[in-house]
Structure formats: C-alpha cells, structure tokens
Coordinates of N, CA and C in Angstrom, one line a residue:
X1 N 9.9 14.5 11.5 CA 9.0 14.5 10.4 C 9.1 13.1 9.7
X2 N 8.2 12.3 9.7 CA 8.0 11.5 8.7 C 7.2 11.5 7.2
X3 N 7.5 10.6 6.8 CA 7.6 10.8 5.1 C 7.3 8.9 4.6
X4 N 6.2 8.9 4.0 CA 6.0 7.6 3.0 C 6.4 8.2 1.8
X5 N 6.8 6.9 1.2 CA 8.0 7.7 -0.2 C 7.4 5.9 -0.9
X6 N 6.9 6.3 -2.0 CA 6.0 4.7 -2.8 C 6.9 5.2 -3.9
X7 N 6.8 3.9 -4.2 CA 7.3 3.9 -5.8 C 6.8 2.6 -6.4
X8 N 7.2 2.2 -7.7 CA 6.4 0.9 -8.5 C 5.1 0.9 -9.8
X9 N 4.9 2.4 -9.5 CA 4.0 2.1 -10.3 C 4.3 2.4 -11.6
X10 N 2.8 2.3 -12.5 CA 3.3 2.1 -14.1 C 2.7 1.9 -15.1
X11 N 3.0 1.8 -16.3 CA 1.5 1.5 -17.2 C 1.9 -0.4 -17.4
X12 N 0.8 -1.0 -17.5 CA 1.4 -2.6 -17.6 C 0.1 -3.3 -18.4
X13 N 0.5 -3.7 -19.2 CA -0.6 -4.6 -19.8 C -1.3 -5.5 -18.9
X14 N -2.7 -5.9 -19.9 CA -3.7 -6.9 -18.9 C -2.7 -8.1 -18.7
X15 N -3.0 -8.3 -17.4 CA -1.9 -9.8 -17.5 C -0.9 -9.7 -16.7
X16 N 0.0 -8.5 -16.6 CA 0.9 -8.1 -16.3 C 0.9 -8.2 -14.8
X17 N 2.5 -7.9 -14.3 CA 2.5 -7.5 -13.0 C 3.3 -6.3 -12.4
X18 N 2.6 -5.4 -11.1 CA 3.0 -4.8 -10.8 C 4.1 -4.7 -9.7
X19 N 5.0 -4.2 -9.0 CA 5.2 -4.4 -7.2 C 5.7 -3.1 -6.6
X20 N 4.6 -2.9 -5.9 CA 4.5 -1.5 -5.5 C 5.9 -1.7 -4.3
X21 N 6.5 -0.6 -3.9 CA 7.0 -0.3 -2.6 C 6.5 0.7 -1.7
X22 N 6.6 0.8 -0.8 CA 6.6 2.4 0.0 C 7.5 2.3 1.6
X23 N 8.1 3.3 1.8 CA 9.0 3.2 2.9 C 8.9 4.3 3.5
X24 N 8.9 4.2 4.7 CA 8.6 5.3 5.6 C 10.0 6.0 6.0
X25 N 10.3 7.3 5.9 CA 11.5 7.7 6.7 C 11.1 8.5 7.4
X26 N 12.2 9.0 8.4 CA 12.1 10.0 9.4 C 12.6 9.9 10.8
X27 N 11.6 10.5 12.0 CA 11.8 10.2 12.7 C 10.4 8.8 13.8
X28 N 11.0 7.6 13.4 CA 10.3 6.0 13.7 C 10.6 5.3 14.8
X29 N 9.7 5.6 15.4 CA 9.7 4.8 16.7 C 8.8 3.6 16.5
X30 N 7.7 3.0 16.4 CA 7.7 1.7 15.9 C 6.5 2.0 14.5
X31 N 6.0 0.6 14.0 CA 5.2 0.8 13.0 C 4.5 -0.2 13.1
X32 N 2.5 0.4 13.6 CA 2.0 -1.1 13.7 C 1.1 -1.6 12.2
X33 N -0.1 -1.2 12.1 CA -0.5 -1.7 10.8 C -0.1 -0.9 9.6
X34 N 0.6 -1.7 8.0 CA 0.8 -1.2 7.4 C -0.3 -1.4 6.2
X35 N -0.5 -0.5 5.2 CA -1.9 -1.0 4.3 C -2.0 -0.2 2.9
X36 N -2.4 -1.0 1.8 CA -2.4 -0.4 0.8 C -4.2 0.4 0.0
X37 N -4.6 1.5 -0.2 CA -5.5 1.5 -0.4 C -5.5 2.0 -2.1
X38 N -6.9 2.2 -2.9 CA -6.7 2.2 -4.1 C -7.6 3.4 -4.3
X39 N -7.2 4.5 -5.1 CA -8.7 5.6 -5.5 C -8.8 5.4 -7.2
X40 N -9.7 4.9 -8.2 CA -9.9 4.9 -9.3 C -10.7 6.7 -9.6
X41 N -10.6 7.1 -10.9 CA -11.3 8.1 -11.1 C -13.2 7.9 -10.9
X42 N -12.9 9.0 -10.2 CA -15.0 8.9 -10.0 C -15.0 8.2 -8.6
X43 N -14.5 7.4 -8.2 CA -14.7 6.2 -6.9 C -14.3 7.0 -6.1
X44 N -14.7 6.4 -4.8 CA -14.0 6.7 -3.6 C -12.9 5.6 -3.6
X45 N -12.1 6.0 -2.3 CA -11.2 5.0 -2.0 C -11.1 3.9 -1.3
X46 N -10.7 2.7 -1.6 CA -11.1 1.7 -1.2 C -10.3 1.1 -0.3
X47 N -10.0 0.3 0.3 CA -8.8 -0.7 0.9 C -8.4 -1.8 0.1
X48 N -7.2 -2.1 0.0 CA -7.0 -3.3 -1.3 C -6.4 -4.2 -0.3
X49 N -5.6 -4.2 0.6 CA -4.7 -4.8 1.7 C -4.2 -4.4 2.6
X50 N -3.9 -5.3 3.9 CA -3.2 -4.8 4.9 C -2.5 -5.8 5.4
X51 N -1.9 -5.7 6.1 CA -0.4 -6.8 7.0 C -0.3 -6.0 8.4
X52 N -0.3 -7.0 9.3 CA 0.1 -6.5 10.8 C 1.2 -6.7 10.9
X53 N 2.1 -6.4 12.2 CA 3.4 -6.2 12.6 C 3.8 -7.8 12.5
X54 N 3.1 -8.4 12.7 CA 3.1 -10.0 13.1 C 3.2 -10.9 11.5
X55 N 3.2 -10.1 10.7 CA 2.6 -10.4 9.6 C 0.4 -10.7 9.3
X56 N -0.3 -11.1 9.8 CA -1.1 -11.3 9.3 C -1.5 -10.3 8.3
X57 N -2.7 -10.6 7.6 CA -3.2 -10.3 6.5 C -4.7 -10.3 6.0
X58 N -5.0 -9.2 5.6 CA -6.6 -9.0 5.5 C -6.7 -8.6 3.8
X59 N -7.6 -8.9 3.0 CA -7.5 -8.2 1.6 C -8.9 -8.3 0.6
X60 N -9.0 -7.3 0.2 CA -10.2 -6.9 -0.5 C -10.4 -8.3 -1.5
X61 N -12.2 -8.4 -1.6 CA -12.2 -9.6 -2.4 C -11.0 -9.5 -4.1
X62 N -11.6 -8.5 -4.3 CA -10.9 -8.2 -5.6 C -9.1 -8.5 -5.9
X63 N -8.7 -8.7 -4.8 CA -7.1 -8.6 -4.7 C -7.1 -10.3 -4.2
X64 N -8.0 -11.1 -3.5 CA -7.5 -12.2 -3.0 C -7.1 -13.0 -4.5
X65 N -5.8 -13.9 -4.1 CA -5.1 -14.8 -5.0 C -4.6 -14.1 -6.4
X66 N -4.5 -12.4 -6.1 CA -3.5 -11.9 -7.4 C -2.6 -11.2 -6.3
X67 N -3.0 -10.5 -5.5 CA -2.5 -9.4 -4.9 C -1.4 -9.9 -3.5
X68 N -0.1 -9.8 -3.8 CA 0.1 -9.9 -2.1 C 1.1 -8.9 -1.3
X69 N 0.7 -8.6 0.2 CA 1.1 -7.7 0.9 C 2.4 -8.4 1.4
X70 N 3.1 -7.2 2.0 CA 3.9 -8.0 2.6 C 4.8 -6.8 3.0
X71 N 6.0 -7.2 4.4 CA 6.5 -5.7 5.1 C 7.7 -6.3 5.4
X72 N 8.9 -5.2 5.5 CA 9.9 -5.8 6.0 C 10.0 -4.7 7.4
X73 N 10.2 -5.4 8.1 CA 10.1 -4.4 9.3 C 11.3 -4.0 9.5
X74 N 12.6 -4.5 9.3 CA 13.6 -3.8 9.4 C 13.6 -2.4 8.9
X75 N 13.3 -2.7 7.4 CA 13.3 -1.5 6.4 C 12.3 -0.3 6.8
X76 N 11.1 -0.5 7.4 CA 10.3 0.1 7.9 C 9.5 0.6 6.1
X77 N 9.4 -0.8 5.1 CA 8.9 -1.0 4.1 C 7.5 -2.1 4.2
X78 N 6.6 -1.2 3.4 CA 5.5 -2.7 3.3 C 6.0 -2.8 1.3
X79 N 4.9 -3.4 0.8 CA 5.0 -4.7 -0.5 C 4.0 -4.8 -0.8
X80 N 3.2 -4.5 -2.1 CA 2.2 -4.9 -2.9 C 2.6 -5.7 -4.2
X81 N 2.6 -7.0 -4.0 CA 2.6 -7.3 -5.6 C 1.5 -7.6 -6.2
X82 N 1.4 -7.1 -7.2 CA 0.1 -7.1 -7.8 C 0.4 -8.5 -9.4
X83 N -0.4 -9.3 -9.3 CA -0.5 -10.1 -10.7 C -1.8 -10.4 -11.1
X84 N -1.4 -10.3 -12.4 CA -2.7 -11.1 -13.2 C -3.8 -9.7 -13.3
X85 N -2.8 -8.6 -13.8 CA -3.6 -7.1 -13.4 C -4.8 -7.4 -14.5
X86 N -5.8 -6.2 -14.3 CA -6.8 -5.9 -15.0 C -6.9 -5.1 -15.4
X87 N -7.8 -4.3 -16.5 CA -8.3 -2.6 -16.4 C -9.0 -1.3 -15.3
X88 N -9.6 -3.0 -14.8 CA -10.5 -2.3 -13.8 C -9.3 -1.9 -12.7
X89 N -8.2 -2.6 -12.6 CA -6.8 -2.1 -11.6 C -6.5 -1.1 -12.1
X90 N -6.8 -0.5 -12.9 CA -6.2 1.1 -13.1 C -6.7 2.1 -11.5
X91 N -5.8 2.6 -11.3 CA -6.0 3.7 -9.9 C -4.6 4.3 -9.5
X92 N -5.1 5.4 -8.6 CA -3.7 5.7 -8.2 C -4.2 4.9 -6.5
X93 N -2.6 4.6 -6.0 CA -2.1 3.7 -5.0 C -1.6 4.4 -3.9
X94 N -2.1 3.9 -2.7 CA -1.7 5.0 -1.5 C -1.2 3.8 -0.8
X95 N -0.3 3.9 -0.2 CA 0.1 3.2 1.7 C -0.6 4.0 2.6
X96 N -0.6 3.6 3.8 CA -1.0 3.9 4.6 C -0.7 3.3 6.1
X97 N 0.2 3.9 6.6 CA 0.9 3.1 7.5 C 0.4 4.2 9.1
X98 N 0.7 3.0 10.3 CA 0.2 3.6 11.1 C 1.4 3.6 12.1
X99 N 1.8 4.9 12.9 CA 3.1 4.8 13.6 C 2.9 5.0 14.9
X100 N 3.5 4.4 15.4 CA 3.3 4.5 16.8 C 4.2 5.6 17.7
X101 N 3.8 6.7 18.6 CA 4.6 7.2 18.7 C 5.3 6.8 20.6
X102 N 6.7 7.2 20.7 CA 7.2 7.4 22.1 C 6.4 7.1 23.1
X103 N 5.2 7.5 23.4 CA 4.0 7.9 24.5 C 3.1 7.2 23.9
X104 N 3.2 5.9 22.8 CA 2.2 4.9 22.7 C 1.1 5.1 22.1
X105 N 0.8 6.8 21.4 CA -0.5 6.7 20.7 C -0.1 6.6 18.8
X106 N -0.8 6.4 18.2 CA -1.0 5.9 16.9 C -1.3 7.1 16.0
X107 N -0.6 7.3 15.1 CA -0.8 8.7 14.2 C -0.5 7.9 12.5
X108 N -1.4 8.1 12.1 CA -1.6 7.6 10.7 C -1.1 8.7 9.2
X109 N -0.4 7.8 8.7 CA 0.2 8.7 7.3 C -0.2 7.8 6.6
X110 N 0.1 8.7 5.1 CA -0.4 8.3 3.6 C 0.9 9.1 3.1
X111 N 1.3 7.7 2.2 CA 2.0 8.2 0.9 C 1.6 8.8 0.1
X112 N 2.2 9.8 -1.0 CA 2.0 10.7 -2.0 C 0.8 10.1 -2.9
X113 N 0.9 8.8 -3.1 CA 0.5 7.8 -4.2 C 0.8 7.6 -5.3
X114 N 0.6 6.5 -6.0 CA 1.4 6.0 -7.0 C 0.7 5.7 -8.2
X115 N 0.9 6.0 -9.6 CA -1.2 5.4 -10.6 C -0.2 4.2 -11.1
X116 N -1.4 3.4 -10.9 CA -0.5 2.3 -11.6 C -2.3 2.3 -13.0
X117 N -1.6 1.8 -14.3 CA -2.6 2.1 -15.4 C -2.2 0.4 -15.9
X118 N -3.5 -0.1 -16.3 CA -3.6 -1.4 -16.9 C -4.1 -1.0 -18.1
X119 N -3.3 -1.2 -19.4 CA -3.9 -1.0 -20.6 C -3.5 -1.5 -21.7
X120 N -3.6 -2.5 -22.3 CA -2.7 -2.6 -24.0 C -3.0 -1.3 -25.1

C-alpha cells in the first residue's frame, strides 16, 4: 500500500513563503514523474509544477520565477517552494506522483492535500 503524506501548508501573508513537502511511503519500486497540482474554491484543478526523475521541470505560467519544484529521490520526496505568495495562491495542494510498478506499468497517486491560505 502506498501513501502520499504532504505537509507545509498554512496561513502566510502576501509576500510570504511557503514549502510544501510530500513523501511517498509504502511499498516503492521506482518513482517517475513527481507533480504538484492546485484546486482553489469554485475552480477546477490545475497543474502548478512538475519535475522528472532526471530533474527537469515544467511549471504553470503563474508559478514561473516564485515557485520551485524540486525531489529528492532518495527520500522518495518532491518540494514546492512557494515565494512572493499571493491571494489569488490561496488553494488546497495536492502531489501527485507517478509510481512505477515491478512489471513496469505506471499507477498514479494523490496526496490527501494541503490548503495553503494567503491573507493579512
């Protein structure tokens, strides 16, 4: 059974910064893309970032040059740090990691999620 387990979030003034975690436990045979997505109330859910095993990096216009991804692969952890938050960054926070299993096919989890709230 595996398990995303996020933490980080919070209430933070405009300006502020966040840094999300999330770590996968269980039973892990490898982990290829990891990714953070965002649901605000009323919205659907969006993509904010992602990181490949290799590191590269893909990220919503809105996140370029505040937001960065990042994974430790040992830990079988990815990394959102979030700066220079906004209001409009109010949402709750999902991971979304993709695992690879034994026999090579790809099965996709989601963490619990996390709200992170921008507000003075």
């Amino acid at each position: 059974q595996v398990q995303l387990v996020e933490s980080g979030g919070g209430l933070v003034q405009p300006g502020g910064s966040l840094r999300l975690s999330c770590a996968a436990t269980g039973d892990i045979y490898s982990i290829d893309g990891m990714g953070w997505y965002r649901q605000a109330p009323g919205k659907q859910r969006e993509l904010v970032a992602m990181i490949t095993p290799g590191g590269g990096t893909n990220y919503a216009e809105f996140a370029k040059g505040r937001f960065t991804i990042s994974r430790d692969n040992a830990k079988n952890t990815a990394y959102l740090q979030m700066n220079s938050l906004k209001p409009e960054d109010t949402a709750v926070y999902y991971c979304n990691f993709v695992l690879i299993s034994r026999i090579g096919y790809g099965i996709v989890h989601w963490g619990q999620g996390t709200q992170v709230t921008v507000s003075s």
